[in-house]
Short mmCIF file of C-alpha atoms in Angstrom, two decimals:
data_model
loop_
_atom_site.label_atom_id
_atom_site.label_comp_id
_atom_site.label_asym_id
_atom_site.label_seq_id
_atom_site.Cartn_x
_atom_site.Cartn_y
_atom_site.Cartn_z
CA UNK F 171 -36.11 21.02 -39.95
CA UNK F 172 -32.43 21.61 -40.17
CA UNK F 173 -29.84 24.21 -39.71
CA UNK F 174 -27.76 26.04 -42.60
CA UNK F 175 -24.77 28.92 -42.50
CA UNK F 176 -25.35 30.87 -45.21
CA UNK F 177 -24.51 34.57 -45.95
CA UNK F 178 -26.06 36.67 -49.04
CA UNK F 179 -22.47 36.49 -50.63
CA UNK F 180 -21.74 32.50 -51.37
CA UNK F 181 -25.23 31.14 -50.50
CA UNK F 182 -24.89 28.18 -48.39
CA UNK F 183 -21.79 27.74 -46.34
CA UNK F 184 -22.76 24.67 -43.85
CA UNK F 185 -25.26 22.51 -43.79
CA UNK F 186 -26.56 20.29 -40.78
CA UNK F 187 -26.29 16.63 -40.83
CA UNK F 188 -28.22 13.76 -38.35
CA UNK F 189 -25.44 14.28 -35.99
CA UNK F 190 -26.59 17.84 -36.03
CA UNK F 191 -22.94 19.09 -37.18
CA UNK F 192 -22.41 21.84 -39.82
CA UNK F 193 -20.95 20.28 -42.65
CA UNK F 194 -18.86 22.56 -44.72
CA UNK F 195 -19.85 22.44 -48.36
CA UNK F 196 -16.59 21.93 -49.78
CA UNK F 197 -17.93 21.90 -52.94
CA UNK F 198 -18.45 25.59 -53.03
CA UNK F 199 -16.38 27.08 -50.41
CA UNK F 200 -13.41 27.10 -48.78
CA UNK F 201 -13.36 28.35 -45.58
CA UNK F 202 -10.18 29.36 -43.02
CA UNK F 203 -10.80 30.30 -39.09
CA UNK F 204 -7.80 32.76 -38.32
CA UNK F 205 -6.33 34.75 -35.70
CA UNK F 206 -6.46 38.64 -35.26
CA UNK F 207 -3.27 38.29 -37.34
CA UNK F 208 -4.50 36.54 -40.15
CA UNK F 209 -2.73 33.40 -39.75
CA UNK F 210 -4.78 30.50 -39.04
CA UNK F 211 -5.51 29.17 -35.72
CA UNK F 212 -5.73 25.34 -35.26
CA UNK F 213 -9.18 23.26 -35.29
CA UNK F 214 -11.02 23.71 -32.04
CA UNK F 215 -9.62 27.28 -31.36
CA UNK F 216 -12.13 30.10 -32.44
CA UNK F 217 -11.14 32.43 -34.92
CA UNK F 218 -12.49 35.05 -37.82
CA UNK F 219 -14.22 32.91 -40.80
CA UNK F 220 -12.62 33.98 -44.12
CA UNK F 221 -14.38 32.50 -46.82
CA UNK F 222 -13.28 32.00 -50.95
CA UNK F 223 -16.19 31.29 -53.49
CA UNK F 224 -14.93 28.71 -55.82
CA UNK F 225 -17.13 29.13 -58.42
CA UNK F 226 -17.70 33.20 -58.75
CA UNK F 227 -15.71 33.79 -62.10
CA UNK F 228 -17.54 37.00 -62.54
CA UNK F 229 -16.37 38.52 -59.23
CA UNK F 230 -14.03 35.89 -56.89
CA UNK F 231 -14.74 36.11 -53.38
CA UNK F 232 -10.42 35.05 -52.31
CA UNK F 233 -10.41 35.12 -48.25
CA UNK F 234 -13.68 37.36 -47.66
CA UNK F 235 -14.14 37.92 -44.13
CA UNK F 236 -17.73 37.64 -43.47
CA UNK F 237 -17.59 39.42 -39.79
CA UNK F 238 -17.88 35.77 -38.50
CA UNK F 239 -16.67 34.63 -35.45
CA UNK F 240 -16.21 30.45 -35.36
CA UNK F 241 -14.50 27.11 -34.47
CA UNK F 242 -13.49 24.08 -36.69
CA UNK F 243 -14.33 21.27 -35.57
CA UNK F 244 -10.93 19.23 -34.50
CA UNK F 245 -12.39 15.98 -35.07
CA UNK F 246 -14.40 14.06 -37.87
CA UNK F 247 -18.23 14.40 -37.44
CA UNK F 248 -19.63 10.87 -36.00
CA UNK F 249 -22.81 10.87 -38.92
CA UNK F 250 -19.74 9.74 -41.25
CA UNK F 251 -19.60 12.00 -43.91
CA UNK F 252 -16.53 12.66 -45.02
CA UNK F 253 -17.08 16.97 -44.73
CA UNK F 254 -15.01 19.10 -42.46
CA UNK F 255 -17.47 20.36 -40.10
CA UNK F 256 -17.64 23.93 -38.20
CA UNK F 257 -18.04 23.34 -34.52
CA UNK F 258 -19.43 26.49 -33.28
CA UNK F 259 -20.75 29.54 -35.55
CA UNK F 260 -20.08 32.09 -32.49
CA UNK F 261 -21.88 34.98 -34.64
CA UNK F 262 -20.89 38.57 -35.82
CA UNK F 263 -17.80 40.13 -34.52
CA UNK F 264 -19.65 42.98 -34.17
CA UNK F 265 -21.69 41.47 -31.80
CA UNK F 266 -18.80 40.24 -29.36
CA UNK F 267 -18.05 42.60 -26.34
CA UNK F 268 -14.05 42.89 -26.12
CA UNK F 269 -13.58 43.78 -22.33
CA UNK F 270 -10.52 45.54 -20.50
CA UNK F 271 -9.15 42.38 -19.46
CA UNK F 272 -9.09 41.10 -23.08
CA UNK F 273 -11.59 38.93 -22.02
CA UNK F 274 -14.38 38.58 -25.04
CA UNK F 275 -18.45 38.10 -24.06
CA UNK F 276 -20.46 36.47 -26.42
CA UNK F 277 -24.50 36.87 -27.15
CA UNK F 278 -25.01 33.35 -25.78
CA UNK F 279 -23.75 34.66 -22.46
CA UNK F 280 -25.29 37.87 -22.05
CA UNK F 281 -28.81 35.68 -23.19
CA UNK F 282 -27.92 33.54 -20.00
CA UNK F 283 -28.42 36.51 -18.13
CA UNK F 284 -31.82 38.27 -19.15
CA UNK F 285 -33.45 34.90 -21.13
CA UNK F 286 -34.23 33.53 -17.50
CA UNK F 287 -35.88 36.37 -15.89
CA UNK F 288 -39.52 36.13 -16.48
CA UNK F 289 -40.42 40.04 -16.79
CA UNK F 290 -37.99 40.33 -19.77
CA UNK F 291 -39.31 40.22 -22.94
CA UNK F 292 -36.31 41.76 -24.93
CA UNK F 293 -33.01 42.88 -24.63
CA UNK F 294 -29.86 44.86 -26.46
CA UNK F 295 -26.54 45.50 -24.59
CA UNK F 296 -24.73 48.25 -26.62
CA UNK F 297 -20.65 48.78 -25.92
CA UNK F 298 -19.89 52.36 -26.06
CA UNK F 299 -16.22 51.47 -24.97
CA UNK F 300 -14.17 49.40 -23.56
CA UNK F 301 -15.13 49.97 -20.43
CA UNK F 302 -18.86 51.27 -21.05
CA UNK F 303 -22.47 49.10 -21.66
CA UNK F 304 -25.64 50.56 -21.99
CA UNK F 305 -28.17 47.88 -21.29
CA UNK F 306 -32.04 47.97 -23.31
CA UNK F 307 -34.75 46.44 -21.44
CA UNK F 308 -38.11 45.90 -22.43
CA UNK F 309 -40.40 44.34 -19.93
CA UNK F 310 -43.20 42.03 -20.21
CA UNK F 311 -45.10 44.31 -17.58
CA UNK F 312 -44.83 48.17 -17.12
CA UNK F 313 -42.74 49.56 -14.69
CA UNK F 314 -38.94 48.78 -12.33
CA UNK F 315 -38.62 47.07 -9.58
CA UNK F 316 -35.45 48.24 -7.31
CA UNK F 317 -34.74 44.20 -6.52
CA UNK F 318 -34.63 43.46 -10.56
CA UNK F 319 -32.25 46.55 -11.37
CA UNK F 320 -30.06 45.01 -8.17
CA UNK F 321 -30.30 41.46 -10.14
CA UNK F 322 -29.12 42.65 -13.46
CA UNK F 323 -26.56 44.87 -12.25
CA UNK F 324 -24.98 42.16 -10.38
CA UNK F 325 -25.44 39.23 -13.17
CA UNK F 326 -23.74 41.60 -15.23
CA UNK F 327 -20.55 42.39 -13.25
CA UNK F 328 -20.27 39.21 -12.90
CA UNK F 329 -20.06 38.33 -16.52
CA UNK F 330 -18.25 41.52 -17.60
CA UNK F 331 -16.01 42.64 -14.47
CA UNK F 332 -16.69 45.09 -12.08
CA UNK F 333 -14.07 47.47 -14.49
CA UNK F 334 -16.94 47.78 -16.84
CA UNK F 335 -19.56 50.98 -15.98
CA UNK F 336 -23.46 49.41 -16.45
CA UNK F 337 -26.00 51.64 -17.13
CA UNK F 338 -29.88 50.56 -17.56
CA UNK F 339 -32.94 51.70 -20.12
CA UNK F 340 -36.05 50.81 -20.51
CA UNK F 341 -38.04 50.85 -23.56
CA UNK F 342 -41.29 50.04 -25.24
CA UNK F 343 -39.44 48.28 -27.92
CA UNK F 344 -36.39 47.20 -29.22
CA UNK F 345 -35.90 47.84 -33.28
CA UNK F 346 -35.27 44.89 -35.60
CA UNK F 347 -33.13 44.61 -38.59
CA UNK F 348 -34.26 44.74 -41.81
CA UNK F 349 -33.32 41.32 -42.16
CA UNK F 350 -35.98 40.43 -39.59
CA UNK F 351 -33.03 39.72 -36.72
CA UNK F 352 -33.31 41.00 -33.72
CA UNK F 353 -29.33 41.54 -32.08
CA UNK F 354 -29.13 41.06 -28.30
CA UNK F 355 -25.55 42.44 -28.38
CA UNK F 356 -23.79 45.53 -30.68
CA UNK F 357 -20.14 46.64 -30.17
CA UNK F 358 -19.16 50.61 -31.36
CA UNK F 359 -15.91 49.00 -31.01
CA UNK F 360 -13.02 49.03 -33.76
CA UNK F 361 -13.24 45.16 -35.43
#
């Protein structure tokens, strides 16, 4: 088994190696990492993945942004191939919390938070604003306890700042995607 970044525009973006590195199939694509204005950032600094198709004649795909967040990797890939490799695929923008310190939260941290507690069997954190989360729960066994609300509340301060107002639901269940994808983390905010 091996990992691939794909999206339903290009096909196959990356593909893993032995190393387990994403290899960019230069090939196909060409793919830039760029700051909020555009320009590129350097390798190991994450940006936006733009993407250009270089074999769509019908319809080119020149600097698509995908709603990707990710890193290039700054250094060559010790399997030897001679590919550019993407470091980290951080995930959709959409699913990145942008906080009032400008600080940014990413799914992987937020799945730090709930993954470990044994009663949780799903999660979505939603951000309403800036300063505003609404938090999803859906528990493994019926009912609250007063001493797991306390544990949440204060795992998530701690990862988001005590700026940012918490509030907690629980649910029977959490809806999935059509794609089959179930997202831990949506953002109402601007991209």
């Amino acid at each position: 088994m091996f990992n691939r970044y794909a999206s339903s525009e290009v096909g196959v973006i990356a593909t893993e190696c032995s190393s387990g590195n994403l290899h960019i199939v230069v090939e196909n694509i060409y793919i830039e990492c760029v700051g909020e204005d555009g320009k590129p950032v350097p390798s190991g600094i994450q940006g936006k993945l733009l993407i250009t198709d270089l074999h769509n004649r019908a319809m080119p795909l020149i600097r698509y942004d995908l709603g990707d967040a990710g890193i290039l990797a700054s250094s060559p890939c010790e399997c030897g191939l001679p590919y550019p490799c993407l470091e980290k695929v951080i995930g959709r923008l959409s699913d990145i919390l942008r906080l009032p310190d400008n600080r940014i939260v990413f799914p992987d941290d937020l799945a730090e938070i709930f993954y470990p507690l044994p009663v949780v069997n799903k999660f979505q954190v939603i951000q309403e604003e800036t300063d505003k989360v609404r938090v999803i729960l859906v528990l493994k066994t019926p009912g609250t306890d007063e001493s797991l609300n306390t544990l949440i509340h204060r795992n998530l301060k701690t990862a988001l700042g005590d700026e940012v107002e918490i509030s907690l639901e629980f649910a029977e269940d959490i809806p999935i995607l059509p794609s089959g994808k179930h997202r831990i983390c949506i953002s109402k905010l601007p991209t």
